[in-house]
C-alpha cells in the first residue's frame, strides 16, 4: 500500500503543479480583457472628430459672407486659416497613420490572442490527455503490481506447500529411523546386560578365589613377620651387647693409644733450659696410618722461639707415633698442648 | 659407631684436661719433658780447598760457645761430618734425636793472598731438612778465624732461640802472676768472650783494678796504683793511648762509664770518706752525689742513665746496695735487706735486674740476682769467694771471678743459676772481669 502511495505521490504532485500552471494561464488571459476597454474610448473620440468638420464647414460659409466686408482681414484670416488647416491636415494625417498603425497592431494582437487561446486550449487538451494517460498508466501499474503480488503469493503458497510436504516426509523418515535405532538399542542393551551378567558371575568367582589366596598369603606374611621381629630383637640385643663390649674395648684402646703417644712425645721432648716458666704451645700434628708424622703446625705459639722449636722437634722425634691396638681409635690429626708442670 | 667414637674422644679429651674444642682430632696434653740443653751437632768444618788442613778448628769454637751458653748440648760423638747438604744422612741425626745440625767448611779465599780463608756454614733442622741459617765469610785472616767462629755462634744462637747471642763480645780482666823472683805482676787483659785470643793492654808491678768498658767498646777505664797511689786511667784499645782521669789524694776508684759514654761515675775520698762522684768527661767537671762519713763506692749506672746503684755501709755496719738519682737530687734509697753483705752491683742490660755479691752472713760470698722492685734475691752461685759479677750484653749469662783452691778464675753462670762453667784462662789469679757491651765487629 505504501509502495502504491509512493507511486501515486508523484502523480498527485504533477496534477497539482499543472492545475497551478493552468490557473496562472487563466489569470494571464483575463488581463488583456481589461486592456480592451481603451480602444472602445478611442472609437468615441473618432466620432467626435467627424462632427466638428461639419461645424467648420457651416462657419466657413457664414464667414465667406462676412468676408466681403472684411477682405483684408479675411485674407489674413485665410492665410492663418490655411496655415491652421495645413497644420490640421498634417495632424490629421499623423493621427490617421497612428490610428492605422493602432489598428494593425490591434489586429495582430487579436490574431496573437486567438492563436494563444488555441495554443492554450491545445495545451490544456494535451495536459488532460496526458493526465488521462498517466492515470491509465497508474492504474495499469497498480493492476500489474496486484497481479505480481498475487503471483508471488501464489508462488509462496506453492513453496509452503512443498516445504510442508518435504517436512512431513522428513519427519516420517526420522520417525522411522528413530524407531529402528530404538529397536537396535534395545537389542544392544539386552545383549550387553546379558554379557555383564555373565562377566560379573565370572568375576565373583574369581574374586572369591583371590580372597582365599590373599588370606592364605596374609597369614603366611604375618607368621614371617613375627619370625623376623623375633630375629631382629635377638640381633639388636646381640648388637647392643657387642657395642657395649666394643665401646669398652674402644675406650680402653683409646686410653692406651693416648697414653702411648703422650709418653712417646714426652720422652722425646727436650724442654729447653733458659726459657721463662709458664710457657705453653699448641701444635696440630698430621700423621699417616703408620704413625709417621707428616706435618707439624704450631697453632698457638708460646712466643718463645726455643720453646716452640723444642715442641715441634719433640713431635718429629717421636715419629713414627705409636699405633693403636684398634684401628678404630686411630686419628690422622692430633692436637698437642705442651703445658709443662714443674 | 662413628658418632660414638667422637663422644669418646671428647670425653677422653676432657679427661686429659685439654682446653678448647678440636673436633676431628685427638687432643693430647704433654706436661712432662726432660728439661735439658737443646741437643745440637756441630760437624767438623772441613778444608774444602787444596793444601793443608785449617789451622784452627772453627767448629770446635762454635760448639764450645753454644755449650757455654748453657742452652745447647753439642753432641760429642758424631756419626758423620758432612761438608755439604747432599752428604747429610738425615736419618742418622733423627735417630739420635738431634734436631739441629751445623756443617761448614774452610777454604782458600778466592782471589786473595795465600793466608786468607773463606769460611762458610749452614744450620739445618734435621727433622725437616730446612736450612735455618747460613753464611759465607769470603775473606778471613788467620787471626780472625776465632772471631768468625763467634759470629757464626751468634747467628746460630739467634736462629734457634730468637735472641741475640753474646759470643762475639769481649771481656776485660786483670791477672796476677808471680815472676821468677817472687815479684808479682799485674796485667790488664782483653780476650774473646770465651777467654780466647787474649791481648795484654797493660802490665804493672802495681795493682790494676776495676776495668770498665765505654759503651762503644773502644775504651777501658780502670784503677791504676802506679807509683803507689791510686788514679783512674782511660786507655784506648785500638791504639793503647792512655789518659789519666783522676789522681786525687786518697781513693780514686770504681770507675763506671755512663750509658751515653759522656760521663764517668767514680769513687773519691778527697773530702774524707769515699763518696760517689760523676765526672763530665768533656769538661772534667766533677759532681758529688753522696756525702757523709760512710763509705759509698762501686757505682753502677742503670741502662737508662737516670739512676745509680752503689755500695754503702751507711745503714750501719755491713755494706748494702742503695739507689740514687744520677742528677744527685734526692736521698739514697736502700735496695737490699736480705743478708749481711750486698755489694758490687751491676745492672742487667734491660735494667730489670741487679746482680751483686751476697753474703748470707755465713762467710760465703756468692753471686745473687734481684729483680728491681722486688726485695727477694736469688743466689745463683755456690762458691766461697765469688766476686765481680758482670752481665753479658744479651743478659743471659753472668761472668764473675771465683776462687777455688786458692786460685781465682773466671766462671760464667746462667741468670737462673742452673748452668755454670769455668773459663779456660790459665793464669794464677784472674780477677775483676768486665763483659764488653754488644759488639758488632771486632
PDB file of N, CA, C and O in Angstrom, chain B residues 43-44 46 78 80-89 93 101-104:
ATOM      1  N   UNK B  43     129.200 -30.322  63.084  1.00  0.00           N
ATOM      2  CA  UNK B  43     130.130 -31.208  62.386  1.00  0.00           C
ATOM      3  C   UNK B  43     131.459 -30.499  62.175  1.00  0.00           C
ATOM      4  O   UNK B  43     131.491 -29.258  62.099  1.00  0.00           O
ATOM      5  N   UNK B  44     132.515 -31.255  62.085  1.00  0.00           N
ATOM      6  CA  UNK B  44     133.840 -30.687  61.886  1.00  0.00           C
ATOM      7  C   UNK B  44     133.859 -29.946  60.560  1.00  0.00           C
ATOM      8  O   UNK B  44     133.450 -30.470  59.532  1.00  0.00           O
ATOM      9  N   UNK B  46     135.337 -28.884  57.385  1.00  0.00           N
ATOM     10  CA  UNK B  46     136.404 -29.488  56.583  1.00  0.00           C
ATOM     11  C   UNK B  46     137.161 -28.439  55.808  1.00  0.00           C
ATOM     12  O   UNK B  46     136.711 -27.300  55.625  1.00  0.00           O
ATOM     13  N   UNK B  78     129.986 -37.758  66.795  1.00  0.00           N
ATOM     14  CA  UNK B  78     129.134 -37.510  65.642  1.00  0.00           C
ATOM     15  C   UNK B  78     129.192 -38.691  64.665  1.00  0.00           C
ATOM     16  O   UNK B  78     130.281 -39.213  64.395  1.00  0.00           O
ATOM     17  N   UNK B  80     128.719 -38.643  61.534  1.00  0.00           N
ATOM     18  CA  UNK B  80     129.319 -38.240  60.247  1.00  0.00           C
ATOM     19  C   UNK B  80     129.707 -36.774  60.337  1.00  0.00           C
ATOM     20  O   UNK B  80     129.238 -36.044  61.207  1.00  0.00           O
ATOM     21  N   UNK B  81     130.570 -36.365  59.446  1.00  0.00           N
ATOM     22  CA  UNK B  81     130.971 -34.964  59.376  1.00  0.00           C
ATOM     23  C   UNK B  81     130.764 -34.462  57.957  1.00  0.00           C
ATOM     24  O   UNK B  81     131.723 -34.251  57.221  1.00  0.00           O
ATOM     25  N   UNK B  82     129.531 -34.273  57.586  1.00  0.00           N
ATOM     26  CA  UNK B  82     129.281 -33.843  56.197  1.00  0.00           C
ATOM     27  C   UNK B  82     129.767 -32.421  55.968  1.00  0.00           C
ATOM     28  O   UNK B  82     129.756 -31.590  56.866  1.00  0.00           O
ATOM     29  N   UNK B  83     130.226 -32.168  54.766  1.00  0.00           N
ATOM     30  CA  UNK B  83     130.654 -30.820  54.406  1.00  0.00           C
ATOM     31  C   UNK B  83     129.557 -30.084  53.640  1.00  0.00           C
ATOM     32  O   UNK B  83     129.475 -28.869  53.687  1.00  0.00           O
ATOM     33  N   UNK B  84     128.752 -30.873  52.931  1.00  0.00           N
ATOM     34  CA  UNK B  84     127.683 -30.259  52.121  1.00  0.00           C
ATOM     35  C   UNK B  84     126.344 -30.917  52.466  1.00  0.00           C
ATOM     36  O   UNK B  84     126.296 -32.037  52.984  1.00  0.00           O
ATOM     37  N   UNK B  85     125.317 -30.233  52.125  1.00  0.00           N
ATOM     38  CA  UNK B  85     123.967 -30.704  52.454  1.00  0.00           C
ATOM     39  C   UNK B  85     123.690 -32.078  51.849  1.00  0.00           C
ATOM     40  O   UNK B  85     123.059 -32.934  52.477  1.00  0.00           O
ATOM     41  N   UNK B  86     124.217 -32.282  50.633  1.00  0.00           N
ATOM     42  CA  UNK B  86     123.919 -33.550  49.947  1.00  0.00           C
ATOM     43  C   UNK B  86     124.509 -34.742  50.697  1.00  0.00           C
ATOM     44  O   UNK B  86     124.072 -35.875  50.521  1.00  0.00           O
ATOM     45  N   UNK B  87     125.517 -34.469  51.517  1.00  0.00           N
ATOM     46  CA  UNK B  87     126.166 -35.569  52.228  1.00  0.00           C
ATOM     47  C   UNK B  87     125.493 -35.899  53.553  1.00  0.00           C
ATOM     48  O   UNK B  87     125.850 -36.874  54.201  1.00  0.00           O
ATOM     49  N   UNK B  88     124.534 -35.088  53.932  1.00  0.00           N
ATOM     50  CA  UNK B  88     123.913 -35.298  55.254  1.00  0.00           C
ATOM     51  C   UNK B  88     123.000 -36.522  55.202  1.00  0.00           C
ATOM     52  O   UNK B  88     122.143 -36.639  54.336  1.00  0.00           O
ATOM     53  N   UNK B  89     123.242 -37.447  56.118  1.00  0.00           N
ATOM     54  CA  UNK B  89     122.334 -38.595  56.254  1.00  0.00           C
ATOM     55  C   UNK B  89     121.338 -38.237  57.351  1.00  0.00           C
ATOM     56  O   UNK B  89     121.599 -38.448  58.543  1.00  0.00           O
ATOM     57  N   UNK B  93     120.824 -38.459  62.110  1.00  0.00           N
ATOM     58  CA  UNK B  93     120.634 -37.384  63.097  1.00  0.00           C
ATOM     59  C   UNK B  93     119.277 -37.508  63.770  1.00  0.00           C
ATOM     60  O   UNK B  93     119.155 -37.260  64.966  1.00  0.00           O
ATOM     61  N   UNK B 101     121.663 -29.288  63.113  1.00  0.00           N
ATOM     62  CA  UNK B 101     122.970 -29.713  62.632  1.00  0.00           C
ATOM     63  C   UNK B 101     123.660 -28.523  61.966  1.00  0.00           C
ATOM     64  O   UNK B 101     123.051 -27.834  61.139  1.00  0.00           O
ATOM     65  N   UNK B 102     124.933 -28.300  62.369  1.00  0.00           N
ATOM     66  CA  UNK B 102     125.731 -27.243  61.742  1.00  0.00           C
ATOM     67  C   UNK B 102     126.819 -27.918  60.929  1.00  0.00           C
ATOM     68  O   UNK B 102     127.519 -28.797  61.435  1.00  0.00           O
ATOM     69  N   UNK B 103     126.892 -27.553  59.664  1.00  0.00           N
ATOM     70  CA  UNK B 103     128.009 -28.030  58.848  1.00  0.00           C
ATOM     71  C   UNK B 103     128.712 -26.810  58.278  1.00  0.00           C
ATOM     72  O   UNK B 103     128.124 -25.718  58.222  1.00  0.00           O
ATOM     73  N   UNK B 104     129.977 -26.984  57.871  1.00  0.00           N
ATOM     74  CA  UNK B 104     130.687 -25.849  57.311  1.00  0.00           C
ATOM     75  C   UNK B 104     132.008 -26.274  56.725  1.00  0.00           C
ATOM     76  O   UNK B 104     132.407 -27.447  56.817  1.00  0.00           O
TER      77      UNK B 104
END
